[in-house]
């Protein structure tokens, strides 16, 4: 196509010049009509037409050429955009493939257990260190079977296990429930458990109320959104915080399938409505199927028995050669009754039909409670247990009794109820009836392990904060209160009294 320079001194365009050309290159004068064509300059570009062709026809031709040019540009842009989109998809697929390879390279499954509510069974705990190792092996097998079913695409993922519990409260519960004989047995069990696998840990959370649930909830969220964690096997307790945490998980459809709930004991009301929306599993050969009772029934003392020898008739006025020669006198009623050991004090009380033990030389050894008094549990409209407190006891008297450091179990439930042979609280104080009532109020300041769901009528511990006020979420001590998170704002109006 010919090119024209409009700034050149010899500019000569066939479609623009309509006046005589006084500056043509050859210096000759030419007078062309407007739109006069030169075949040599537009040959091959425009179709040939006469010099008298209307301007509108020529404009139509130019519009057609512009349309063709626009179509060409659109086709080029479409091909460019298509190529760019294909390139972007290819890069994303490559990045996703690399990411999957990276995730699978360090893939692991987290087993997260709240040890306050999910307790190992008696068979394992009673074996001490050997039981801890056996429990770890059973968990490995159970989790491996679950991984093989749900994550078949993974090849040998790592298994990480964390158990969190308040070990002081747990050992006390297990001893009182007669699952283990001494807190040292639990220490041996944990030692064996932790030493069995490199990534298995049984962690003490301390005695701060709600510490276990706080730690477990934070680790649950952390691992659910970890790209390397492909599954969380979660064994919760009865804490309400877990219901809130699981509701948040349900709100994110991307991680719901990554969570499996382990049910050892039946879930509470807070978890029942969300249980069906997650995968679930049971490890019945590892954990208790029911919660340990805080106070196991103690069998009444068995009466002492003695084998009575056959009685022989003793002649008072006659002696024989054999009898005089014998060094062992013939048994009679006096010698037999002397040989029978005396009955324990508690047996006499049981024989008399009394539920209290008799007084001993040590004051305060009898069980608090009057003979024949019905054993009851008071609950509100929500089924929460309500404590029967005595508001007439002055605060200074409560503080005085607290400073005495008396053993609650010994003075409120009987001398045989304290399981510790090295108890650091007093067993020798001559307690009065009024002090015993005050001590009962002091014992209520210690939260019960089962909280408001306790069903033991003889439980001496608290089931709501002593300073609890309905509809108030906290007391004076705020987060430092031992009942923080569950023991406040409880309706104390009793609507049901259950006799046990």
Short mmCIF file of C-alpha atoms in Angstrom, two decimals:
data_model
loop_
_atom_site.label_atom_id
_atom_site.label_comp_id
_atom_site.label_asym_id
_atom_site.label_seq_id
_atom_site.Cartn_x
_atom_site.Cartn_y
_atom_site.Cartn_z
CA UNK A 1 0.00 0.00 0.00
CA UNK A 2 1.26 3.48 -0.84
CA UNK A 3 2.19 5.78 2.07
CA UNK A 4 1.78 9.55 2.05
CA UNK A 5 3.55 12.06 4.19
CA UNK A 6 1.17 15.01 4.84
CA UNK A 7 4.09 17.17 6.01
CA UNK A 8 6.22 16.57 2.97
CA UNK A 9 6.60 19.40 0.49
CA UNK A 10 5.48 17.07 -2.31
CA UNK A 11 2.43 15.63 -0.49
CA UNK A 12 0.05 14.33 -3.14
CA UNK A 13 -3.01 12.39 -1.96
CA UNK A 14 -5.58 11.44 -4.55
CA UNK A 15 -8.57 11.73 -2.18
CA UNK A 16 -7.73 15.01 -0.46
CA UNK A 17 -6.27 17.38 -3.05
CA UNK A 18 -9.07 19.14 -4.92
CA UNK A 19 -7.13 22.15 -6.12
CA UNK A 20 -4.35 22.61 -8.61
CA UNK A 21 -1.08 21.12 -7.47
CA UNK A 22 1.55 23.87 -7.57
CA UNK A 23 4.19 21.86 -5.82
CA UNK A 24 4.20 18.55 -7.59
CA UNK A 25 7.40 16.67 -7.75
CA UNK A 26 7.88 17.15 -11.49
CA UNK A 27 7.08 20.83 -11.29
CA UNK A 28 4.16 20.57 -13.78
CA UNK A 29 0.79 22.03 -13.16
CA UNK A 30 -2.06 19.53 -12.77
CA UNK A 31 -5.68 20.22 -12.15
CA UNK A 32 -7.50 17.08 -10.99
CA UNK A 33 -11.10 16.86 -9.88
CA UNK A 34 -11.87 16.10 -6.24
CA UNK A 35 -11.33 12.45 -5.63
CA UNK A 36 -9.48 11.92 -8.83
CA UNK A 37 -7.73 8.53 -8.71
CA UNK A 38 -4.39 7.42 -9.88
CA UNK A 39 -4.37 3.74 -10.60
CA UNK A 40 -0.70 3.46 -9.76
CA UNK A 41 -1.15 4.71 -6.16
CA UNK A 42 -4.24 2.69 -5.07
CA UNK A 43 -3.83 -0.36 -7.22
CA UNK A 44 -4.58 -3.49 -5.27
CA UNK A 45 -6.09 -1.59 -2.33
CA UNK A 46 -9.49 -0.42 -3.50
CA UNK A 47 -11.64 -1.75 -6.27
CA UNK A 48 -11.53 0.25 -9.39
CA UNK A 49 -14.27 2.77 -9.96
CA UNK A 50 -14.76 5.74 -12.10
CA UNK A 51 -13.91 9.25 -11.16
CA UNK A 52 -17.58 10.15 -11.07
CA UNK A 53 -18.50 7.43 -8.46
CA UNK A 54 -20.65 8.93 -5.66
CA UNK A 55 -18.94 9.73 -2.37
CA UNK A 56 -21.43 7.69 -0.35
CA UNK A 57 -20.53 4.51 -2.21
CA UNK A 58 -16.89 5.10 -1.45
CA UNK A 59 -17.78 5.71 2.22
CA UNK A 60 -19.62 2.39 2.31
CA UNK A 61 -16.50 0.63 1.04
CA UNK A 62 -14.41 2.22 3.79
CA UNK A 63 -16.94 1.12 6.44
CA UNK A 64 -16.76 -2.45 5.20
CA UNK A 65 -13.00 -2.33 5.44
CA UNK A 66 -13.25 -0.95 9.01
CA UNK A 67 -15.66 -3.75 9.94
CA UNK A 68 -13.25 -6.35 8.61
CA UNK A 69 -10.46 -4.73 10.58
CA UNK A 70 -12.54 -4.81 13.80
CA UNK A 71 -13.41 -8.47 13.25
CA UNK A 72 -9.74 -9.24 12.83
CA UNK A 73 -8.87 -7.40 16.04
CA UNK A 74 -11.64 -9.17 17.96
CA UNK A 75 -10.45 -12.57 16.72
CA UNK A 76 -6.92 -11.79 17.79
CA UNK A 77 -8.03 -10.58 21.24
CA UNK A 78 -10.23 -13.67 21.72
CA UNK A 79 -7.36 -15.99 20.87
CA UNK A 80 -5.08 -14.05 23.23
CA UNK A 81 -7.56 -14.18 26.12
CA UNK A 82 -8.24 -17.88 25.54
CA UNK A 83 -4.56 -18.65 25.56
CA UNK A 84 -4.03 -16.63 28.75
CA UNK A 85 -6.92 -18.40 30.52
CA UNK A 86 -5.56 -21.81 29.54
CA UNK A 87 -2.15 -20.78 30.81
CA UNK A 88 -3.64 -19.60 34.12
CA UNK A 89 -5.53 -22.86 34.61
CA UNK A 90 -2.43 -24.85 33.81
CA UNK A 91 -0.43 -22.91 36.38
CA UNK A 92 -3.14 -23.35 39.03
CA UNK A 93 -3.32 -27.09 38.40
CA UNK A 94 0.44 -27.31 38.66
CA UNK A 95 0.43 -25.32 41.91
CA UNK A 96 -2.38 -27.47 43.33
CA UNK A 97 -0.49 -30.60 42.40
CA UNK A 98 2.65 -29.28 44.07
CA UNK A 99 0.64 -28.27 47.15
CA UNK A 100 -0.94 -31.72 47.44
CA UNK A 101 2.46 -33.30 47.15
CA UNK A 102 3.73 -30.96 49.87
CA UNK A 103 0.75 -31.74 52.16
CA UNK A 104 1.01 -35.47 51.65
CA UNK A 105 4.74 -35.34 52.30
CA UNK A 106 4.14 -34.29 55.97
CA UNK A 107 0.60 -35.61 56.42
CA UNK A 108 -0.58 -36.44 59.94
CA UNK A 109 -3.74 -37.27 61.86
CA UNK A 110 -4.39 -35.61 65.22
CA UNK A 111 -6.04 -37.55 68.05
CA UNK A 112 -7.27 -35.02 70.61
CA UNK A 113 -8.71 -36.28 73.93
CA UNK A 114 -10.17 -34.47 76.92
CA UNK A 115 -8.91 -36.71 79.72
CA UNK A 116 -11.25 -35.17 82.30
CA UNK A 117 -14.28 -36.70 80.62
CA UNK A 118 -12.80 -39.53 78.53
CA UNK A 119 -11.21 -41.92 81.03
CA UNK A 120 -9.28 -45.09 80.29
CA UNK A 121 -10.93 -48.26 81.58
CA UNK A 122 -10.02 -49.96 84.83
CA UNK A 123 -8.29 -52.85 83.09
CA UNK A 124 -5.64 -50.51 81.66
CA UNK A 125 -5.32 -48.04 84.54
CA UNK A 126 -4.85 -50.70 87.19
CA UNK A 127 -1.78 -52.08 85.40
CA UNK A 128 0.22 -48.89 85.92
CA UNK A 129 3.12 -48.41 83.52
CA UNK A 130 2.38 -51.60 81.57
CA UNK A 131 -1.23 -50.47 81.20
CA UNK A 132 -0.09 -47.11 79.82
CA UNK A 133 1.95 -48.81 77.11
CA UNK A 134 -0.89 -51.17 76.29
CA UNK A 135 -3.34 -48.24 76.06
CA UNK A 136 -1.03 -46.47 73.61
CA UNK A 137 -0.79 -49.59 71.44
CA UNK A 138 -4.56 -50.00 71.39
CA UNK A 139 -5.02 -46.39 70.36
CA UNK A 140 -2.54 -46.81 67.52
CA UNK A 141 -4.45 -49.83 66.21
CA UNK A 142 -7.87 -48.18 66.54
CA UNK A 143 -6.75 -44.95 64.89
CA UNK A 144 -4.94 -46.82 62.10
CA UNK A 145 -8.12 -48.74 61.24
CA UNK A 146 -10.04 -45.47 61.12
CA UNK A 147 -7.42 -43.86 58.88
CA UNK A 148 -7.44 -46.82 56.51
CA UNK A 149 -11.20 -46.42 56.05
CA UNK A 150 -11.38 -42.63 55.72
CA UNK A 151 -7.99 -41.69 54.23
CA UNK A 152 -7.08 -44.56 51.96
CA UNK A 153 -5.12 -42.24 49.61
CA UNK A 154 -2.54 -41.45 52.29
CA UNK A 155 0.46 -43.66 52.70
CA UNK A 156 1.57 -44.05 56.32
CA UNK A 157 0.51 -40.66 57.77
CA UNK A 158 1.96 -39.72 61.13
CA UNK A 159 -0.25 -40.18 64.20
CA UNK A 160 -0.10 -37.36 66.77
CA UNK A 161 -1.99 -37.82 70.06
CA UNK A 162 -2.61 -35.32 72.87
CA UNK A 163 -4.50 -36.01 76.10
CA UNK A 164 -5.18 -33.07 78.41
CA UNK A 165 -6.49 -33.45 81.94
CA UNK A 166 -6.33 -32.04 85.45
CA UNK A 167 -4.25 -34.88 86.85
CA UNK A 168 -4.78 -33.97 90.51
CA UNK A 169 -8.56 -34.05 90.17
CA UNK A 170 -8.44 -37.11 87.91
CA UNK A 171 -6.30 -39.15 90.31
CA UNK A 172 -8.57 -38.19 93.21
CA UNK A 173 -11.61 -39.29 91.22
CA UNK A 174 -10.04 -42.60 90.23
CA UNK A 175 -9.01 -43.36 93.81
CA UNK A 176 -12.43 -42.49 95.22
CA UNK A 177 -14.05 -44.61 92.50
CA UNK A 178 -11.74 -47.51 93.45
CA UNK A 179 -10.44 -47.78 89.88
CA UNK A 180 -6.89 -47.37 91.14
CA UNK A 181 -5.53 -47.82 94.66
CA UNK A 182 -3.16 -44.87 94.74
CA UNK A 183 -2.37 -41.72 92.74
CA UNK A 184 1.04 -43.26 92.08
CA UNK A 185 -0.68 -45.82 89.86
CA UNK A 186 -1.87 -43.04 87.57
CA UNK A 187 1.64 -41.56 87.52
CA UNK A 188 3.03 -44.92 86.41
CA UNK A 189 0.32 -45.25 83.78
CA UNK A 190 1.14 -41.84 82.30
CA UNK A 191 4.86 -42.60 82.34
CA UNK A 192 4.29 -45.77 80.33
CA UNK A 193 1.91 -44.00 77.95
CA UNK A 194 4.26 -41.11 77.17
CA UNK A 195 7.26 -43.39 76.64
CA UNK A 196 5.50 -45.69 74.17
CA UNK A 197 5.27 -43.36 71.15
CA UNK A 198 7.32 -40.31 70.15
CA UNK A 199 4.25 -38.20 69.30
CA UNK A 200 2.04 -39.30 72.23
CA UNK A 201 1.67 -36.91 75.19
CA UNK A 202 -0.48 -37.03 78.33
CA UNK A 203 -0.42 -33.42 79.58
CA UNK A 204 -1.40 -31.98 82.97
CA UNK A 205 -3.45 -28.78 82.54
CA UNK A 206 -3.46 -27.75 86.22
CA UNK A 207 -6.43 -26.97 88.43
CA UNK A 208 -7.66 -23.74 86.84
CA UNK A 209 -11.36 -24.17 86.01
CA UNK A 210 -11.87 -24.65 82.29
CA UNK A 211 -8.15 -25.01 81.54
CA UNK A 212 -8.55 -28.38 79.84
CA UNK A 213 -11.41 -27.24 77.61
CA UNK A 214 -9.55 -24.06 76.67
CA UNK A 215 -6.45 -25.93 75.54
CA UNK A 216 -8.35 -28.62 73.68
CA UNK A 217 -10.58 -26.10 71.83
CA UNK A 218 -7.58 -24.06 70.70
CA UNK A 219 -5.75 -27.14 69.44
CA UNK A 220 -8.91 -28.33 67.69
CA UNK A 221 -9.15 -25.10 65.66
CA UNK A 222 -5.40 -25.03 65.01
CA UNK A 223 -5.29 -28.54 63.54
CA UNK A 224 -8.54 -28.36 61.58
CA UNK A 225 -7.08 -25.54 59.47
CA UNK A 226 -3.60 -27.01 59.18
CA UNK A 227 -3.02 -28.14 55.58
CA UNK A 228 -0.88 -31.05 56.79
CA UNK A 229 -3.57 -32.37 59.18
CA UNK A 230 -5.93 -34.58 57.21
CA UNK A 231 -8.19 -35.67 60.08
CA UNK A 232 -8.88 -34.79 63.73
CA UNK A 233 -10.13 -37.64 65.91
CA UNK A 234 -11.75 -35.80 68.81
CA UNK A 235 -12.93 -37.23 72.16
CA UNK A 236 -14.66 -34.39 74.06
CA UNK A 237 -16.01 -34.24 77.62
CA UNK A 238 -19.20 -32.77 79.04
CA UNK A 239 -17.94 -29.15 78.88
CA UNK A 240 -20.32 -26.70 77.23
CA UNK A 241 -17.40 -25.05 75.45
CA UNK A 242 -17.15 -28.02 73.11
CA UNK A 243 -20.73 -27.53 71.96
CA UNK A 244 -19.90 -23.96 70.95
CA UNK A 245 -16.68 -25.03 69.22
CA UNK A 246 -18.43 -27.76 67.23
CA UNK A 247 -21.14 -25.32 66.15
CA UNK A 248 -18.42 -23.10 64.69
CA UNK A 249 -16.97 -26.07 62.82
CA UNK A 250 -20.39 -26.84 61.34
CA UNK A 251 -20.44 -23.34 59.89
CA UNK A 252 -17.44 -24.15 57.67
CA UNK A 253 -18.32 -26.88 55.19
CA UNK A 254 -14.67 -27.27 54.12
CA UNK A 255 -13.57 -28.78 57.44
CA UNK A 256 -16.67 -30.66 58.63
CA UNK A 257 -15.53 -33.87 56.96
CA UNK A 258 -12.12 -33.55 58.63
CA UNK A 259 -13.53 -34.17 62.13
CA UNK A 260 -14.44 -37.50 63.75
CA UNK A 261 -16.06 -37.62 67.19
CA UNK A 262 -15.15 -40.42 69.58
CA UNK A 263 -17.98 -41.37 71.92
CA UNK A 264 -16.87 -43.13 75.07
CA UNK A 265 -19.73 -42.18 77.38
CA UNK A 266 -23.09 -40.93 76.04
CA UNK A 267 -22.85 -37.32 74.88
CA UNK A 268 -24.54 -34.61 76.93
CA UNK A 269 -27.38 -32.45 75.68
CA UNK A 270 -24.97 -29.83 74.36
CA UNK A 271 -23.38 -32.36 71.99
CA UNK A 272 -26.29 -34.63 71.13
CA UNK A 273 -27.75 -32.27 68.51
CA UNK A 274 -24.44 -31.96 66.62
CA UNK A 275 -23.21 -35.55 66.93
CA UNK A 276 -25.16 -36.80 63.91
CA UNK A 277 -23.57 -34.19 61.63
CA UNK A 278 -20.03 -35.54 62.10
CA UNK A 279 -18.35 -38.86 61.58
CA UNK A 280 -18.31 -40.85 64.83
CA UNK A 281 -16.43 -43.80 66.28
CA UNK A 282 -16.23 -45.81 69.50
CA UNK A 283 -13.17 -47.22 71.25
CA UNK A 284 -14.91 -49.45 73.79
CA UNK A 285 -11.82 -51.57 74.48
CA UNK A 286 -9.88 -48.48 75.57
CA UNK A 287 -12.16 -46.06 77.44
CA UNK A 288 -14.80 -46.39 80.14
CA UNK A 289 -18.34 -46.73 78.83
CA UNK A 290 -19.72 -44.74 81.77
CA UNK A 291 -18.35 -41.98 83.94
CA UNK A 292 -16.59 -43.08 87.10
CA UNK A 293 -18.66 -42.44 90.20
CA UNK A 294 -17.10 -39.98 92.60
CA UNK A 295 -17.94 -42.20 95.56
CA UNK A 296 -17.87 -45.92 94.97
CA UNK A 297 -19.98 -48.00 97.28
CA UNK A 298 -17.96 -49.42 100.14
CA UNK A 299 -19.03 -52.86 101.19
CA UNK A 300 -20.10 -53.20 104.84
CA UNK A 301 -17.55 -54.96 107.04
CA UNK A 302 -17.89 -58.68 107.08
CA UNK A 303 -18.54 -60.19 110.50
CA UNK A 304 -15.56 -61.95 111.95
CA UNK A 305 -15.87 -65.70 111.87
CA UNK A 306 -14.09 -68.33 113.82
CA UNK A 307 -14.09 -72.07 113.49
CA UNK A 308 -15.52 -73.42 116.71
CA UNK A 309 -13.98 -76.65 117.91
CA UNK A 310 -16.18 -79.47 119.04
CA UNK A 311 -17.24 -79.06 122.64
CA UNK A 312 -16.54 -81.75 125.14
CA UNK A 313 -18.15 -82.24 128.42
CA UNK A 314 -15.87 -81.14 131.22
CA UNK A 315 -16.20 -83.01 134.46
CA UNK A 316 -15.47 -80.79 137.39
CA UNK A 317 -14.99 -83.48 140.04
CA UNK A 318 -13.23 -86.10 138.02
CA UNK A 319 -9.84 -86.19 136.43
CA UNK A 320 -8.35 -88.92 134.35
CA UNK A 321 -4.82 -89.86 133.66
CA UNK A 322 -5.08 -88.58 130.09
CA UNK A 323 -6.50 -85.26 131.09
CA UNK A 324 -4.01 -84.66 133.80
CA UNK A 325 -1.16 -85.62 131.56
CA UNK A 326 -2.34 -83.40 128.68
CA UNK A 327 -0.72 -79.97 128.46
CA UNK A 328 -3.67 -78.48 126.49
CA UNK A 329 -6.87 -77.95 128.43
CA UNK A 330 -10.13 -79.09 126.93
CA UNK A 331 -11.99 -76.25 125.21
CA UNK A 332 -15.01 -74.75 126.91
CA UNK A 333 -17.23 -71.71 126.31
CA UNK A 334 -14.82 -69.40 128.14
CA UNK A 335 -11.83 -70.34 126.02
CA UNK A 336 -13.86 -70.25 122.79
CA UNK A 337 -15.33 -66.79 123.30
CA UNK A 338 -11.93 -65.47 124.30
CA UNK A 339 -10.49 -66.75 121.03
CA UNK A 340 -13.05 -64.93 118.85
CA UNK A 341 -11.73 -61.52 117.75
CA UNK A 342 -13.90 -58.54 118.72
CA UNK A 343 -16.30 -57.21 116.11
CA UNK A 344 -15.31 -53.94 114.43
CA UNK A 345 -17.16 -50.86 115.68
CA UNK A 346 -18.95 -50.34 112.37
CA UNK A 347 -20.45 -53.82 112.52
CA UNK A 348 -22.29 -53.01 115.74
CA UNK A 349 -23.78 -49.94 114.14
CA UNK A 350 -24.89 -51.97 111.12
CA UNK A 351 -26.40 -54.60 113.35
CA UNK A 352 -28.43 -51.92 115.12
CA UNK A 353 -29.76 -50.65 111.78
CA UNK A 354 -27.96 -47.33 112.00
CA UNK A 355 -26.33 -45.69 108.99
CA UNK A 356 -23.71 -44.00 111.15
CA UNK A 357 -20.70 -45.54 112.71
CA UNK A 358 -20.27 -45.53 116.46
CA UNK A 359 -18.08 -43.14 118.35
CA UNK A 360 -14.47 -44.11 118.57
CA UNK A 361 -11.63 -42.79 120.62
CA UNK A 362 -10.94 -40.25 117.88
CA UNK A 363 -13.54 -37.53 117.77
CA UNK A 364 -15.36 -36.89 114.54
CA UNK A 365 -15.13 -40.40 113.10
CA UNK A 366 -18.87 -40.82 112.73
CA UNK A 367 -20.64 -40.04 109.49
CA UNK A 368 -22.52 -36.80 109.28
CA UNK A 369 -26.24 -37.30 108.81
CA UNK A 370 -29.04 -38.48 110.99
CA UNK A 371 -30.24 -42.09 110.96
CA UNK A 372 -33.27 -42.51 108.75
CA UNK A 373 -32.83 -39.18 106.97
CA UNK A 374 -33.90 -39.59 103.32
CA UNK A 375 -31.20 -39.23 100.68
CA UNK A 376 -32.43 -36.74 98.09
CA UNK A 377 -31.28 -34.68 95.12
CA UNK A 378 -32.80 -31.29 94.38
CA UNK A 379 -32.97 -30.01 90.80
CA UNK A 380 -34.30 -26.93 89.03
CA UNK A 381 -36.48 -26.78 85.92
CA UNK A 382 -33.45 -27.41 83.69
CA UNK A 383 -32.48 -30.57 85.55
CA UNK A 384 -29.45 -28.92 87.18
CA UNK A 385 -28.60 -30.01 90.68
CA UNK A 386 -29.18 -27.40 93.41
CA UNK A 387 -27.20 -27.47 96.67
CA UNK A 388 -28.96 -27.10 100.01
CA UNK A 389 -26.90 -24.36 101.64
CA UNK A 390 -27.15 -22.73 105.07
CA UNK A 391 -27.06 -18.95 104.74
CA UNK A 392 -27.27 -18.40 108.49
CA UNK A 393 -23.63 -19.35 109.08
CA UNK A 394 -21.56 -16.16 109.45
CA UNK A 395 -18.57 -15.64 107.21
CA UNK A 396 -16.10 -15.37 110.09
CA UNK A 397 -17.10 -18.84 111.27
CA UNK A 398 -16.55 -20.24 107.77
CA UNK A 399 -13.09 -18.67 107.66
CA UNK A 400 -12.23 -20.05 111.09
CA UNK A 401 -13.18 -23.61 110.14
CA UNK A 402 -11.28 -23.31 106.86
CA UNK A 403 -8.10 -22.51 108.78
CA UNK A 404 -8.46 -25.73 110.80
CA UNK A 405 -7.53 -27.73 107.65
CA UNK A 406 -9.97 -30.55 108.41
CA UNK A 407 -10.36 -33.52 106.08
CA UNK A 408 -13.76 -33.19 104.41
CA UNK A 409 -14.14 -36.88 103.61
CA UNK A 410 -13.15 -37.96 107.10
CA UNK A 411 -15.52 -35.69 109.00
CA UNK A 412 -18.46 -35.56 106.58
CA UNK A 413 -18.58 -39.13 105.27
CA UNK A 414 -16.75 -41.25 107.78
CA UNK A 415 -13.23 -42.18 108.73
CA UNK A 416 -13.16 -45.04 106.21
CA UNK A 417 -13.91 -42.70 103.30
CA UNK A 418 -10.56 -40.92 103.16
CA UNK A 419 -8.54 -42.99 100.65
CA UNK A 420 -5.16 -41.40 101.29
CA UNK A 421 -2.77 -42.93 103.76
CA UNK A 422 -0.77 -39.69 103.73
CA UNK A 423 -3.60 -37.17 103.93
CA UNK A 424 -2.31 -33.69 104.73
CA UNK A 425 -5.51 -32.59 106.48
CA UNK A 426 -6.41 -33.19 110.10
CA UNK A 427 -8.17 -36.31 111.34
CA UNK A 428 -7.72 -35.68 115.08
CA UNK A 429 -9.80 -32.58 115.73
CA UNK A 430 -12.75 -32.98 118.16
CA UNK A 431 -15.33 -31.46 115.88
CA UNK A 432 -18.72 -30.24 117.17
CA UNK A 433 -22.07 -30.48 115.41
CA UNK A 434 -22.09 -26.78 114.53
CA UNK A 435 -18.55 -27.01 113.15
CA UNK A 436 -19.60 -29.99 111.11
CA UNK A 437 -22.39 -27.94 109.53
CA UNK A 438 -19.90 -25.18 108.79
CA UNK A 439 -17.44 -27.69 107.32
CA UNK A 440 -20.18 -28.86 104.96
CA UNK A 441 -20.46 -25.31 103.65
CA UNK A 442 -16.67 -25.15 103.29
CA UNK A 443 -16.70 -28.39 101.27
CA UNK A 444 -19.27 -26.86 98.90
CA UNK A 445 -16.61 -24.35 97.89
CA UNK A 446 -14.80 -27.15 96.02
CA UNK A 447 -16.45 -27.84 92.62
CA UNK A 448 -17.81 -31.31 92.02
CA UNK A 449 -16.23 -33.19 89.14
CA UNK A 450 -19.65 -33.84 87.57
CA UNK A 451 -20.83 -30.25 88.04
CA UNK A 452 -24.60 -29.74 87.85
CA UNK A 453 -25.20 -33.28 86.55
CA UNK A 454 -24.00 -35.09 89.67
CA UNK A 455 -26.41 -37.85 90.75
CA UNK A 456 -24.72 -38.89 93.98
CA UNK A 457 -26.92 -37.89 96.94
CA UNK A 458 -23.98 -38.17 99.34
CA UNK A 459 -21.75 -35.82 97.34
CA UNK A 460 -20.24 -33.18 99.63
CA UNK A 461 -18.82 -30.93 96.92
CA UNK A 462 -20.38 -27.89 95.24
CA UNK A 463 -22.61 -27.95 92.18
CA UNK A 464 -22.83 -24.17 91.73
CA UNK A 465 -20.84 -21.25 93.03
CA UNK A 466 -21.68 -20.38 96.67
CA UNK A 467 -22.03 -16.77 95.47
CA UNK A 468 -24.22 -17.77 92.51
CA UNK A 469 -27.03 -15.39 91.59
CA UNK A 470 -29.57 -16.25 88.87
CA UNK A 471 -29.04 -14.48 85.56
CA UNK A 472 -25.62 -13.14 86.58
CA UNK A 473 -22.79 -14.70 84.54
CA UNK A 474 -20.05 -14.10 87.14
CA UNK A 475 -19.42 -13.53 90.81
CA UNK A 476 -17.03 -11.21 92.65
CA UNK A 477 -13.97 -13.28 91.65
CA UNK A 478 -14.75 -13.19 87.90
CA UNK A 479 -12.42 -15.51 85.93
CA UNK A 480 -10.49 -16.50 89.06
CA UNK A 481 -13.56 -18.27 90.48
CA UNK A 482 -13.26 -22.05 90.53
CA UNK A 483 -16.79 -22.24 89.13
CA UNK A 484 -16.07 -19.92 86.20
CA UNK A 485 -17.73 -20.97 82.96
CA UNK A 486 -20.46 -23.20 84.36
CA UNK A 487 -21.40 -22.51 88.00
CA UNK A 488 -22.93 -19.03 87.68
CA UNK A 489 -26.30 -17.72 86.60
CA UNK A 490 -28.03 -20.94 87.72
CA UNK A 491 -31.70 -20.83 88.65
CA UNK A 492 -31.76 -22.01 92.29
CA UNK A 493 -35.51 -22.54 92.47
CA UNK A 494 -36.10 -26.22 93.25
CA UNK A 495 -38.84 -27.81 91.18
CA UNK A 496 -38.05 -31.48 91.80
CA UNK A 497 -36.73 -33.51 94.71
CA UNK A 498 -35.66 -37.05 93.89
CA UNK A 499 -35.34 -39.62 96.67
CA UNK A 500 -32.55 -42.13 96.27
#
